[in-house]
């Protein structure tokens, strides 16, 4: 099982878009067993995979979310038949992800993660890692979509992952940000004595014939830090992607051969860089 976090300290760089579309492509075109974990309290990946009504039903019926991985506290709950009771946390191995309409699996995100962050909770950093330990045989790829803020959620995603993948927009300011990112990841992981590898950088929301894009490519290719890290194809800018996301549609559903062929190349390179399931 290969576990990869998509990470960037900036929001709006297509982390979520790339995460769900790589997952979708791995499942639809490569027949891989895929789980997406949505660790971002803004749960955009979940919104790409479940309609509002589906999500409300899902939560109402007490189905599992990322909250079950993090929240191990016993909490009082009120039941109509039994009055005030205590609800016990689930064991990690009892957590059941949602089978999406696309066919692959999702451990949905939830806004309540924000509340948890304020409560004390030592050792939460290893929860995702511990959760995934029991699932080695179940999935080929686990893709973790992370929030843009350095937080326990980001740390726990990194600690669970063998690789991180950086989506970045080609403008100069965004590019400076990723140099900082590498340092922060390195520092966070060495605090835990943990190692994680960079799977590469994917340029996103690109306009391929512009000088901004070409300069970004050149700078990354020539940079000592990022040598060999840049994916050869980028996620090109298409407003259709944003529109279709609201209807739980993916790049494979869009009639745009250039967009699809770039995704084909990105996923092929993703598999080459991250490797296949070695089980
Ligand atoms: N290639 C693209 N072309 C146009 N819009 C895009 C593209 N990729 C993402 N977007 C849009 O940009 C916004 C931010 O993308 P998102 O994936 O949510 O970024 P992040 O997860 O980094 O915050 C979303 O509205 C998304 O639909
Ligand atoms: Mg996001």
PDB file of C-alpha atoms and ligand atoms in Angstrom:
ATOM      1  CA  UNK A   1       0.000   0.000   0.000  1.00  0.00           C
ATOM      2  CA  UNK A   2       1.378   3.385  -1.026  1.00  0.00           C
ATOM      3  CA  UNK A   3       0.374   6.361   1.075  1.00  0.00           C
ATOM      4  CA  UNK A   4       0.779   9.840  -0.390  1.00  0.00           C
ATOM      5  CA  UNK A   5      -0.160  13.234   1.086  1.00  0.00           C
ATOM      6  CA  UNK A   6      -0.829  16.200  -1.144  1.00  0.00           C
ATOM      7  CA  UNK A   7       0.614  19.195   0.556  1.00  0.00           C
ATOM      8  CA  UNK A   8       1.192  22.918   0.206  1.00  0.00           C
ATOM      9  CA  UNK A   9       0.922  25.678   2.781  1.00  0.00           C
ATOM     10  CA  UNK A  10      -1.040  27.724   0.320  1.00  0.00           C
ATOM     11  CA  UNK A  11      -4.741  27.257  -0.288  1.00  0.00           C
ATOM     12  CA  UNK A  12      -6.234  27.330  -3.766  1.00  0.00           C
ATOM     13  CA  UNK A  13      -3.320  25.582  -5.503  1.00  0.00           C
ATOM     14  CA  UNK A  14      -5.440  22.593  -6.611  1.00  0.00           C
ATOM     15  CA  UNK A  15      -4.354  20.187  -3.858  1.00  0.00           C
ATOM     16  CA  UNK A  16      -7.864  18.851  -3.542  1.00  0.00           C
ATOM     17  CA  UNK A  17      -8.548  18.850  -7.274  1.00  0.00           C
ATOM     18  CA  UNK A  18      -5.385  16.909  -7.964  1.00  0.00           C
ATOM     19  CA  UNK A  19      -5.942  14.534  -5.025  1.00  0.00           C
ATOM     20  CA  UNK A  20      -9.425  13.454  -6.101  1.00  0.00           C
ATOM     21  CA  UNK A  21      -8.571  13.300  -9.803  1.00  0.00           C
ATOM     22  CA  UNK A  22      -5.443  11.197  -9.270  1.00  0.00           C
ATOM     23  CA  UNK A  23      -7.515   8.889  -7.059  1.00  0.00           C
ATOM     24  CA  UNK A  24     -10.278   8.697  -9.661  1.00  0.00           C
ATOM     25  CA  UNK A  25      -7.859   7.991 -12.499  1.00  0.00           C
ATOM     26  CA  UNK A  26      -5.990   5.323 -10.499  1.00  0.00           C
ATOM     27  CA  UNK A  27      -9.290   3.565  -9.935  1.00  0.00           C
ATOM     28  CA  UNK A  28     -11.002   4.059 -13.325  1.00  0.00           C
ATOM     29  CA  UNK A  29      -8.044   3.532 -15.640  1.00  0.00           C
ATOM     30  CA  UNK A  30      -5.554   1.477 -13.640  1.00  0.00           C
ATOM     31  CA  UNK A  31      -8.054  -0.584 -11.644  1.00  0.00           C
ATOM     32  CA  UNK A  32      -6.296   0.251  -8.380  1.00  0.00           C
ATOM     33  CA  UNK A  33      -7.913  -0.063  -4.975  1.00  0.00           C
ATOM     34  CA  UNK A  34      -7.967   3.503  -3.724  1.00  0.00           C
ATOM     35  CA  UNK A  35      -8.858   5.300  -0.505  1.00  0.00           C
ATOM     36  CA  UNK A  36      -8.998   9.077  -0.203  1.00  0.00           C
ATOM     37  CA  UNK A  37      -8.680  10.517   3.296  1.00  0.00           C
ATOM     38  CA  UNK A  38      -9.964  14.051   3.757  1.00  0.00           C
ATOM     39  CA  UNK A  39      -8.027  15.606   6.632  1.00  0.00           C
ATOM     40  CA  UNK A  40      -8.903  19.180   5.729  1.00  0.00           C
ATOM     41  CA  UNK A  41     -11.536  20.666   8.086  1.00  0.00           C
ATOM     42  CA  UNK A  42     -12.886  22.464   5.017  1.00  0.00           C
ATOM     43  CA  UNK A  43     -13.671  18.997   3.570  1.00  0.00           C
ATOM     44  CA  UNK A  44     -13.552  20.027  -0.093  1.00  0.00           C
ATOM     45  CA  UNK A  45     -12.456  16.559  -1.220  1.00  0.00           C
ATOM     46  CA  UNK A  46     -15.566  15.173   0.440  1.00  0.00           C
ATOM     47  CA  UNK A  47     -17.671  17.765  -1.386  1.00  0.00           C
ATOM     48  CA  UNK A  48     -16.149  16.638  -4.670  1.00  0.00           C
ATOM     49  CA  UNK A  49     -17.323  13.111  -3.931  1.00  0.00           C
ATOM     50  CA  UNK A  50     -20.659  13.527  -2.127  1.00  0.00           C
ATOM     51  CA  UNK A  51     -23.554  15.866  -2.849  1.00  0.00           C
ATOM     52  CA  UNK A  52     -24.779  18.042   0.029  1.00  0.00           C
ATOM     53  CA  UNK A  53     -27.780  15.773   0.576  1.00  0.00           C
ATOM     54  CA  UNK A  54     -25.702  12.607   0.486  1.00  0.00           C
ATOM     55  CA  UNK A  55     -23.357  14.102   3.043  1.00  0.00           C
ATOM     56  CA  UNK A  56     -26.166  15.206   5.383  1.00  0.00           C
ATOM     57  CA  UNK A  57     -27.704  11.715   5.238  1.00  0.00           C
ATOM     58  CA  UNK A  58     -24.322  10.140   5.795  1.00  0.00           C
ATOM     59  CA  UNK A  59     -23.646  12.199   8.911  1.00  0.00           C
ATOM     60  CA  UNK A  60     -27.221  11.830  10.211  1.00  0.00           C
ATOM     61  CA  UNK A  61     -26.886   8.073  10.026  1.00  0.00           C
ATOM     62  CA  UNK A  62     -23.789   8.227  12.168  1.00  0.00           C
ATOM     63  CA  UNK A  63     -21.449   6.938   9.494  1.00  0.00           C
ATOM     64  CA  UNK A  64     -17.729   7.172   9.946  1.00  0.00           C
ATOM     65  CA  UNK A  65     -15.587  10.211   9.159  1.00  0.00           C
ATOM     66  CA  UNK A  66     -12.062  11.341   9.886  1.00  0.00           C
ATOM     67  CA  UNK A  67     -13.403  12.433  13.275  1.00  0.00           C
ATOM     68  CA  UNK A  68     -13.585   8.777  14.338  1.00  0.00           C
ATOM     69  CA  UNK A  69      -9.876   8.454  13.693  1.00  0.00           C
ATOM     70  CA  UNK A  70      -8.972  11.456  15.824  1.00  0.00           C
ATOM     71  CA  UNK A  71     -11.587  11.645  18.513  1.00  0.00           C
ATOM     72  CA  UNK A  72     -11.023   8.948  21.104  1.00  0.00           C
ATOM     73  CA  UNK A  73     -12.842  10.642  23.942  1.00  0.00           C
ATOM     74  CA  UNK A  74     -15.832   9.149  25.675  1.00  0.00           C
ATOM     75  CA  UNK A  75     -18.630  11.644  25.403  1.00  0.00           C
ATOM     76  CA  UNK A  76     -22.105  11.870  26.859  1.00  0.00           C
ATOM     77  CA  UNK A  77     -24.946  11.398  24.399  1.00  0.00           C
ATOM     78  CA  UNK A  78     -28.702  11.513  24.767  1.00  0.00           C
ATOM     79  CA  UNK A  79     -30.788   8.622  23.545  1.00  0.00           C
ATOM     80  CA  UNK A  80     -34.620   8.680  23.400  1.00  0.00           C
ATOM     81  CA  UNK A  81     -34.892   5.214  24.865  1.00  0.00           C
ATOM     82  CA  UNK A  82     -32.087   5.211  27.370  1.00  0.00           C
ATOM     83  CA  UNK A  83     -31.735   8.844  28.408  1.00  0.00           C
ATOM     84  CA  UNK A  84     -28.240  10.073  29.042  1.00  0.00           C
ATOM     85  CA  UNK A  85     -25.674   7.484  28.009  1.00  0.00           C
ATOM     86  CA  UNK A  86     -22.001   7.468  27.267  1.00  0.00           C
ATOM     87  CA  UNK A  87     -20.938   6.901  23.706  1.00  0.00           C
ATOM     88  CA  UNK A  88     -17.657   5.097  23.407  1.00  0.00           C
ATOM     89  CA  UNK A  89     -15.198   5.758  20.631  1.00  0.00           C
ATOM     90  CA  UNK A  90     -14.838   3.172  17.925  1.00  0.00           C
ATOM     91  CA  UNK A  91     -11.783   1.037  17.626  1.00  0.00           C
ATOM     92  CA  UNK A  92      -9.734   2.069  14.618  1.00  0.00           C
ATOM     93  CA  UNK A  93     -10.345  -1.258  12.904  1.00  0.00           C
ATOM     94  CA  UNK A  94     -14.112  -0.723  13.121  1.00  0.00           C
ATOM     95  CA  UNK A  95     -14.021   2.472  11.056  1.00  0.00           C
ATOM     96  CA  UNK A  96     -15.704   1.961   7.678  1.00  0.00           C
ATOM     97  CA  UNK A  97     -14.966   4.360   4.793  1.00  0.00           C
ATOM     98  CA  UNK A  98     -17.649   5.408   2.327  1.00  0.00           C
ATOM     99  CA  UNK A  99     -17.811   3.739  -1.067  1.00  0.00           C
ATOM    100  CA  UNK A 100     -18.174   6.690  -3.441  1.00  0.00           C
ATOM    101  CA  UNK A 101     -20.342   6.719  -6.564  1.00  0.00           C
ATOM    102  CA  UNK A 102     -17.087   6.656  -8.518  1.00  0.00           C
ATOM    103  CA  UNK A 103     -16.252   3.243  -7.048  1.00  0.00           C
ATOM    104  CA  UNK A 104     -13.300   4.053  -4.842  1.00  0.00           C
ATOM    105  CA  UNK A 105     -13.379   4.794  -1.118  1.00  0.00           C
ATOM    106  CA  UNK A 106     -13.396   7.967   0.948  1.00  0.00           C
ATOM    107  CA  UNK A 107     -12.948   8.622   4.616  1.00  0.00           C
ATOM    108  CA  UNK A 108     -14.944  11.856   4.648  1.00  0.00           C
ATOM    109  CA  UNK A 109     -13.834  15.049   6.288  1.00  0.00           C
ATOM    110  CA  UNK A 110     -15.883  17.008   8.753  1.00  0.00           C
ATOM    111  CA  UNK A 111     -16.008  20.608   9.891  1.00  0.00           C
ATOM    112  CA  UNK A 112     -16.047  19.528  13.549  1.00  0.00           C
ATOM    113  CA  UNK A 113     -12.317  18.847  13.274  1.00  0.00           C
ATOM    114  CA  UNK A 114     -11.889  22.536  14.075  1.00  0.00           C
ATOM    115  CA  UNK A 115     -13.458  21.999  17.483  1.00  0.00           C
ATOM    116  CA  UNK A 116     -11.208  19.068  18.257  1.00  0.00           C
ATOM    117  CA  UNK A 117      -8.140  21.079  17.536  1.00  0.00           C
ATOM    118  CA  UNK A 118      -8.902  23.314  20.498  1.00  0.00           C
ATOM    119  CA  UNK A 119      -9.232  20.423  22.903  1.00  0.00           C
ATOM    120  CA  UNK A 120      -6.133  18.819  24.290  1.00  0.00           C
ATOM    121  CA  UNK A 121      -5.234  15.473  22.832  1.00  0.00           C
ATOM    122  CA  UNK A 122      -1.756  14.114  23.021  1.00  0.00           C
ATOM    123  CA  UNK A 123      -0.587  11.465  20.640  1.00  0.00           C
ATOM    124  CA  UNK A 124      -3.190  12.290  18.011  1.00  0.00           C
ATOM    125  CA  UNK A 125      -0.437  12.757  15.465  1.00  0.00           C
ATOM    126  CA  UNK A 126      -0.125   9.020  14.933  1.00  0.00           C
ATOM    127  CA  UNK A 127      -3.806   8.236  14.573  1.00  0.00           C
ATOM    128  CA  UNK A 128      -3.942   8.130  10.762  1.00  0.00           C
ATOM    129  CA  UNK A 129      -0.785   6.056  10.676  1.00  0.00           C
ATOM    130  CA  UNK A 130      -2.229   3.622  13.187  1.00  0.00           C
ATOM    131  CA  UNK A 131      -5.509   3.481  11.315  1.00  0.00           C
ATOM    132  CA  UNK A 132      -3.793   2.626   8.038  1.00  0.00           C
ATOM    133  CA  UNK A 133      -1.535  -0.024   9.544  1.00  0.00           C
ATOM    134  CA  UNK A 134      -4.478  -2.383   9.626  1.00  0.00           C
ATOM    135  CA  UNK A 135      -5.358  -1.742   5.973  1.00  0.00           C
ATOM    136  CA  UNK A 136      -2.165  -2.813   4.184  1.00  0.00           C
ATOM    137  CA  UNK A 137      -3.985  -5.463   2.169  1.00  0.00           C
ATOM    138  CA  UNK A 138      -7.130  -3.452   1.529  1.00  0.00           C
ATOM    139  CA  UNK A 139      -5.837  -0.649  -0.705  1.00  0.00           C
ATOM    140  CA  UNK A 140      -3.160  -0.117  -3.318  1.00  0.00           C
ATOM    141  CA  UNK A 141      -3.082   3.664  -2.873  1.00  0.00           C
ATOM    142  CA  UNK A 142      -4.137   5.972  -0.078  1.00  0.00           C
ATOM    143  CA  UNK A 143      -4.295   9.629  -1.083  1.00  0.00           C
ATOM    144  CA  UNK A 144      -4.486  12.126   1.771  1.00  0.00           C
ATOM    145  CA  UNK A 145      -5.806  15.613   1.106  1.00  0.00           C
ATOM    146  CA  UNK A 146      -4.456  18.052   3.689  1.00  0.00           C
ATOM    147  CA  UNK A 147      -5.311  21.550   4.926  1.00  0.00           C
ATOM    148  CA  UNK A 148      -3.007  24.428   3.968  1.00  0.00           C
ATOM    149  CA  UNK A 149      -2.230  25.317   7.580  1.00  0.00           C
ATOM    150  CA  UNK A 150       0.525  23.729   9.641  1.00  0.00           C
ATOM    151  CA  UNK A 151      -1.572  21.850  12.159  1.00  0.00           C
ATOM    152  CA  UNK A 152      -1.895  18.521  13.863  1.00  0.00           C
ATOM    153  CA  UNK A 153      -3.939  17.374  10.861  1.00  0.00           C
ATOM    154  CA  UNK A 154      -1.146  18.150   8.459  1.00  0.00           C
ATOM    155  CA  UNK A 155       1.417  16.520  10.745  1.00  0.00           C
ATOM    156  CA  UNK A 156      -0.663  13.388  11.160  1.00  0.00           C
ATOM    157  CA  UNK A 157      -1.072  13.089   7.390  1.00  0.00           C
ATOM    158  CA  UNK A 158       2.682  13.424   6.907  1.00  0.00           C
ATOM    159  CA  UNK A 159       3.482  10.916   9.642  1.00  0.00           C
ATOM    160  CA  UNK A 160       1.222   8.371   7.964  1.00  0.00           C
ATOM    161  CA  UNK A 161       2.683   8.914   4.497  1.00  0.00           C
ATOM    162  CA  UNK A 162       5.631   7.454   2.674  1.00  0.00           C
ATOM    163  CA  UNK A 163       5.532  10.328   0.164  1.00  0.00           C
ATOM    164  CA  UNK A 164       4.306  13.866  -0.204  1.00  0.00           C
ATOM    165  CA  UNK A 165       3.341  15.432  -3.492  1.00  0.00           C
ATOM    166  CA  UNK A 166       3.375  19.195  -3.975  1.00  0.00           C
ATOM    167  CA  UNK A 167       0.867  20.889  -6.249  1.00  0.00           C
ATOM    168  CA  UNK A 168       1.955  24.444  -6.966  1.00  0.00           C
ATOM    169  CA  UNK A 169       0.836  27.284  -9.180  1.00  0.00           C
ATOM    170  CA  UNK A 170       3.504  28.598 -11.551  1.00  0.00           C
ATOM    171  CA  UNK A 171       3.598  32.200 -10.353  1.00  0.00           C
ATOM    172  CA  UNK A 172       6.832  33.374  -8.679  1.00  0.00           C
ATOM    173  CA  UNK A 173       5.291  33.989  -5.231  1.00  0.00           C
ATOM    174  CA  UNK A 174       3.822  30.498  -5.042  1.00  0.00           C
ATOM    175  CA  UNK A 175       7.144  29.032  -6.066  1.00  0.00           C
ATOM    176  CA  UNK A 176       8.987  30.787  -3.229  1.00  0.00           C
ATOM    177  CA  UNK A 177       6.485  29.222  -0.834  1.00  0.00           C
ATOM    178  CA  UNK A 178       7.533  25.686  -1.634  1.00  0.00           C
ATOM    179  CA  UNK A 179      11.132  26.234  -0.580  1.00  0.00           C
ATOM    180  CA  UNK A 180       9.779  27.092   2.828  1.00  0.00           C
ATOM    181  CA  UNK A 181       7.532  24.054   2.750  1.00  0.00           C
ATOM    182  CA  UNK A 182      10.384  21.600   2.400  1.00  0.00           C
ATOM    183  CA  UNK A 183      12.078  23.037   5.493  1.00  0.00           C
ATOM    184  CA  UNK A 184       8.915  22.834   7.559  1.00  0.00           C
ATOM    185  CA  UNK A 185       8.217  19.257   6.531  1.00  0.00           C
ATOM    186  CA  UNK A 186      11.781  18.266   7.284  1.00  0.00           C
ATOM    187  CA  UNK A 187      11.649  19.884  10.714  1.00  0.00           C
ATOM    188  CA  UNK A 188       8.266  18.404  11.619  1.00  0.00           C
ATOM    189  CA  UNK A 189       9.306  14.924  10.611  1.00  0.00           C
ATOM    190  CA  UNK A 190      12.684  15.005  12.323  1.00  0.00           C
ATOM    191  CA  UNK A 191      10.923  15.981  15.576  1.00  0.00           C
ATOM    192  CA  UNK A 192       9.229  12.600  15.347  1.00  0.00           C
ATOM    193  CA  UNK A 193      12.260  10.767  13.998  1.00  0.00           C
ATOM    194  CA  UNK A 194      10.244  10.127  10.867  1.00  0.00           C
ATOM    195  CA  UNK A 195      11.250  10.037   7.215  1.00  0.00           C
ATOM    196  CA  UNK A 196       9.126  11.042   4.273  1.00  0.00           C
ATOM    197  CA  UNK A 197      10.072  11.342   0.615  1.00  0.00           C
ATOM    198  CA  UNK A 198       9.059  14.001  -1.880  1.00  0.00           C
ATOM    199  CA  UNK A 199       7.277  12.339  -4.789  1.00  0.00           C
ATOM    200  CA  UNK A 200       7.546  15.485  -6.854  1.00  0.00           C
ATOM    201  CA  UNK A 201       5.969  18.744  -7.860  1.00  0.00           C
ATOM    202  CA  UNK A 202       3.020  19.188 -10.168  1.00  0.00           C
ATOM    203  CA  UNK A 203       2.423  22.627 -11.634  1.00  0.00           C
ATOM    204  CA  UNK A 204      -1.273  23.460 -11.492  1.00  0.00           C
ATOM    205  CA  UNK A 205      -3.806  25.778 -13.078  1.00  0.00           C
ATOM    206  CA  UNK A 206      -1.272  26.409 -15.818  1.00  0.00           C
ATOM    207  CA  UNK A 207      -1.501  28.197 -19.139  1.00  0.00           C
ATOM    208  CA  UNK A 208       1.106  26.278 -21.030  1.00  0.00           C
ATOM    209  CA  UNK A 209       2.138  28.862 -23.600  1.00  0.00           C
ATOM    210  CA  UNK A 210       2.723  31.701 -21.185  1.00  0.00           C
ATOM    211  CA  UNK A 211       6.095  32.923 -20.019  1.00  0.00           C
ATOM    212  CA  UNK A 212       4.967  32.501 -16.388  1.00  0.00           C
ATOM    213  CA  UNK A 213       4.602  28.777 -16.981  1.00  0.00           C
ATOM    214  CA  UNK A 214       7.790  28.425 -18.963  1.00  0.00           C
ATOM    215  CA  UNK A 215       9.797  30.344 -16.362  1.00  0.00           C
ATOM    216  CA  UNK A 216       8.374  28.221 -13.561  1.00  0.00           C
ATOM    217  CA  UNK A 217       9.373  25.064 -15.411  1.00  0.00           C
ATOM    218  CA  UNK A 218      12.833  26.388 -16.063  1.00  0.00           C
ATOM    219  CA  UNK A 219      13.369  27.551 -12.475  1.00  0.00           C
ATOM    220  CA  UNK A 220      12.295  24.235 -11.019  1.00  0.00           C
ATOM    221  CA  UNK A 221      14.360  22.225 -13.473  1.00  0.00           C
ATOM    222  CA  UNK A 222      17.440  24.289 -12.729  1.00  0.00           C
ATOM    223  CA  UNK A 223      16.939  24.483  -8.961  1.00  0.00           C
ATOM    224  CA  UNK A 224      19.321  22.394  -6.851  1.00  0.00           C
ATOM    225  CA  UNK A 225      16.650  21.654  -4.259  1.00  0.00           C
ATOM    226  CA  UNK A 226      14.042  20.505  -6.763  1.00  0.00           C
ATOM    227  CA  UNK A 227      16.245  18.744  -9.262  1.00  0.00           C
ATOM    228  CA  UNK A 228      14.349  15.935 -10.962  1.00  0.00           C
ATOM    229  CA  UNK A 229      11.194  16.636  -8.975  1.00  0.00           C
ATOM    230  CA  UNK A 230       9.059  18.403 -11.553  1.00  0.00           C
ATOM    231  CA  UNK A 231       6.402  16.273 -13.253  1.00  0.00           C
ATOM    232  CA  UNK A 232       6.675  16.614 -17.010  1.00  0.00           C
ATOM    233  CA  UNK A 233       3.008  17.530 -17.504  1.00  0.00           C
ATOM    234  CA  UNK A 234       0.926  20.052 -15.596  1.00  0.00           C
ATOM    235  CA  UNK A 235      -2.692  20.369 -14.544  1.00  0.00           C
ATOM    236  CA  UNK A 236      -3.831  22.908 -17.097  1.00  0.00           C
ATOM    237  CA  UNK A 237      -6.252  25.690 -16.313  1.00  0.00           C
ATOM    238  CA  UNK A 238      -9.825  24.865 -17.266  1.00  0.00           C
ATOM    239  CA  UNK A 239     -12.809  26.554 -15.626  1.00  0.00           C
ATOM    240  CA  UNK A 240     -14.847  23.472 -16.526  1.00  0.00           C
ATOM    241  CA  UNK A 241     -13.026  21.601 -13.721  1.00  0.00           C
ATOM    242  CA  UNK A 242     -14.340  24.007 -11.092  1.00  0.00           C
ATOM    243  CA  UNK A 243     -17.865  23.967 -12.540  1.00  0.00           C
ATOM    244  CA  UNK A 244     -18.081  20.195 -12.694  1.00  0.00           C
ATOM    245  CA  UNK A 245     -16.748  19.725  -9.169  1.00  0.00           C
ATOM    246  CA  UNK A 246     -20.028  21.028  -7.792  1.00  0.00           C
ATOM    247  CA  UNK A 247     -21.778  18.135  -9.546  1.00  0.00           C
ATOM    248  CA  UNK A 248     -19.288  15.527  -8.311  1.00  0.00           C
ATOM    249  CA  UNK A 249     -17.764  15.293 -11.792  1.00  0.00           C
ATOM    250  CA  UNK A 250     -14.121  14.649 -12.573  1.00  0.00           C
ATOM    251  CA  UNK A 251     -11.569  15.370 -15.284  1.00  0.00           C
ATOM    252  CA  UNK A 252     -12.406  12.020 -16.885  1.00  0.00           C
ATOM    253  CA  UNK A 253     -15.977  13.279 -17.355  1.00  0.00           C
ATOM    254  CA  UNK A 254     -14.888  16.401 -19.207  1.00  0.00           C
ATOM    255  CA  UNK A 255     -14.673  16.279 -22.964  1.00  0.00           C
ATOM    256  CA  UNK A 256     -11.221  17.790 -23.303  1.00  0.00           C
ATOM    257  CA  UNK A 257      -8.498  15.615 -24.729  1.00  0.00           C
ATOM    258  CA  UNK A 258      -5.628  17.887 -23.740  1.00  0.00           C
ATOM    259  CA  UNK A 259      -6.745  17.985 -20.124  1.00  0.00           C
ATOM    260  CA  UNK A 260      -7.214  14.222 -20.029  1.00  0.00           C
ATOM    261  CA  UNK A 261      -3.919  13.431 -21.705  1.00  0.00           C
ATOM    262  CA  UNK A 262      -2.101  15.606 -19.185  1.00  0.00           C
ATOM    263  CA  UNK A 263      -3.831  13.778 -16.333  1.00  0.00           C
ATOM    264  CA  UNK A 264      -2.902  10.457 -17.952  1.00  0.00           C
ATOM    265  CA  UNK A 265       0.720  11.541 -17.957  1.00  0.00           C
ATOM    266  CA  UNK A 266       0.599  12.888 -14.379  1.00  0.00           C
ATOM    267  CA  UNK A 267      -0.836   9.626 -13.047  1.00  0.00           C
ATOM    268  CA  UNK A 268       1.627   7.511 -15.040  1.00  0.00           C
ATOM    269  CA  UNK A 269       4.480   9.517 -13.561  1.00  0.00           C
ATOM    270  CA  UNK A 270       2.859   9.347 -10.129  1.00  0.00           C
ATOM    271  CA  UNK A 271       2.901   5.544 -10.297  1.00  0.00           C
ATOM    272  CA  UNK A 272       6.507   5.527 -11.514  1.00  0.00           C
ATOM    273  CA  UNK A 273       7.656   7.848  -8.743  1.00  0.00           C
ATOM    274  CA  UNK A 274       5.663   6.355  -5.886  1.00  0.00           C
ATOM    275  CA  UNK A 275       5.782   2.765  -7.048  1.00  0.00           C
ATOM    276  CA  UNK A 276       3.139   0.076  -7.186  1.00  0.00           C
ATOM    277  CA  UNK A 277       1.745  -1.919  -4.369  1.00  0.00           C
ATOM    278  CA  UNK A 278       4.626  -4.139  -3.319  1.00  0.00           C
ATOM    279  CA  UNK A 279       2.501  -6.748  -1.608  1.00  0.00           C
TER     280      UNK A 279
HETATM  281  N1  LIG B   1      -6.859  23.245 -13.420  1.00  0.00           N
HETATM  282  C1  LIG B   1      -7.760  24.080 -12.941  1.00  0.00           C
HETATM  283  N2  LIG B   1      -8.313  25.029 -13.725  1.00  0.00           N
HETATM  284  C2  LIG B   1      -9.224  25.893 -13.221  1.00  0.00           C
HETATM  285  N3  LIG B   1      -9.652  25.880 -11.954  1.00  0.00           N
HETATM  286  C3  LIG B   1      -9.131  24.962 -11.118  1.00  0.00           C
HETATM  287  C4  LIG B   1      -8.165  24.027 -11.568  1.00  0.00           C
HETATM  288  N4  LIG B   1      -7.832  23.237 -10.519  1.00  0.00           N
HETATM  289  C5  LIG B   1      -8.547  23.681  -9.485  1.00  0.00           C
HETATM  290  N5  LIG B   1      -9.332  24.698  -9.828  1.00  0.00           N
HETATM  291  C6  LIG B   1     -10.254  25.455  -8.946  1.00  0.00           C
HETATM  292  O1  LIG B   1      -9.483  26.260  -8.086  1.00  0.00           O
HETATM  293  C7  LIG B   1     -10.049  26.277  -6.783  1.00  0.00           C
HETATM  294  C8  LIG B   1      -9.041  25.768  -5.767  1.00  0.00           C
HETATM  295  O2  LIG B   1      -8.758  24.409  -6.043  1.00  0.00           O
HETATM  296  P1  LIG B   1      -8.610  23.356  -4.878  1.00  0.00           P
HETATM  297  O3  LIG B   1      -8.332  22.045  -5.505  1.00  0.00           O
HETATM  298  O4  LIG B   1      -9.780  23.421  -3.946  1.00  0.00           O
HETATM  299  O5  LIG B   1      -7.304  23.920  -4.163  1.00  0.00           O
HETATM  300  P2  LIG B   1      -6.709  23.652  -2.689  1.00  0.00           P
HETATM  301  O6  LIG B   1      -7.166  22.296  -2.259  1.00  0.00           O
HETATM  302  O7  LIG B   1      -5.239  23.729  -2.880  1.00  0.00           O
HETATM  303  O8  LIG B   1      -7.224  24.741  -1.816  1.00  0.00           O
HETATM  304  C9  LIG B   1     -11.303  25.420  -6.857  1.00  0.00           C
HETATM  305  O9  LIG B   1     -12.421  26.238  -7.063  1.00  0.00           O
HETATM  306  C10 LIG B   1     -11.054  24.530  -8.045  1.00  0.00           C
HETATM  307  O10 LIG B   1     -12.252  24.129  -8.664  1.00  0.00           O
HETATM  308 MG1  LIG B   2      -8.179  21.711  -0.549  1.00  0.00          MG
END
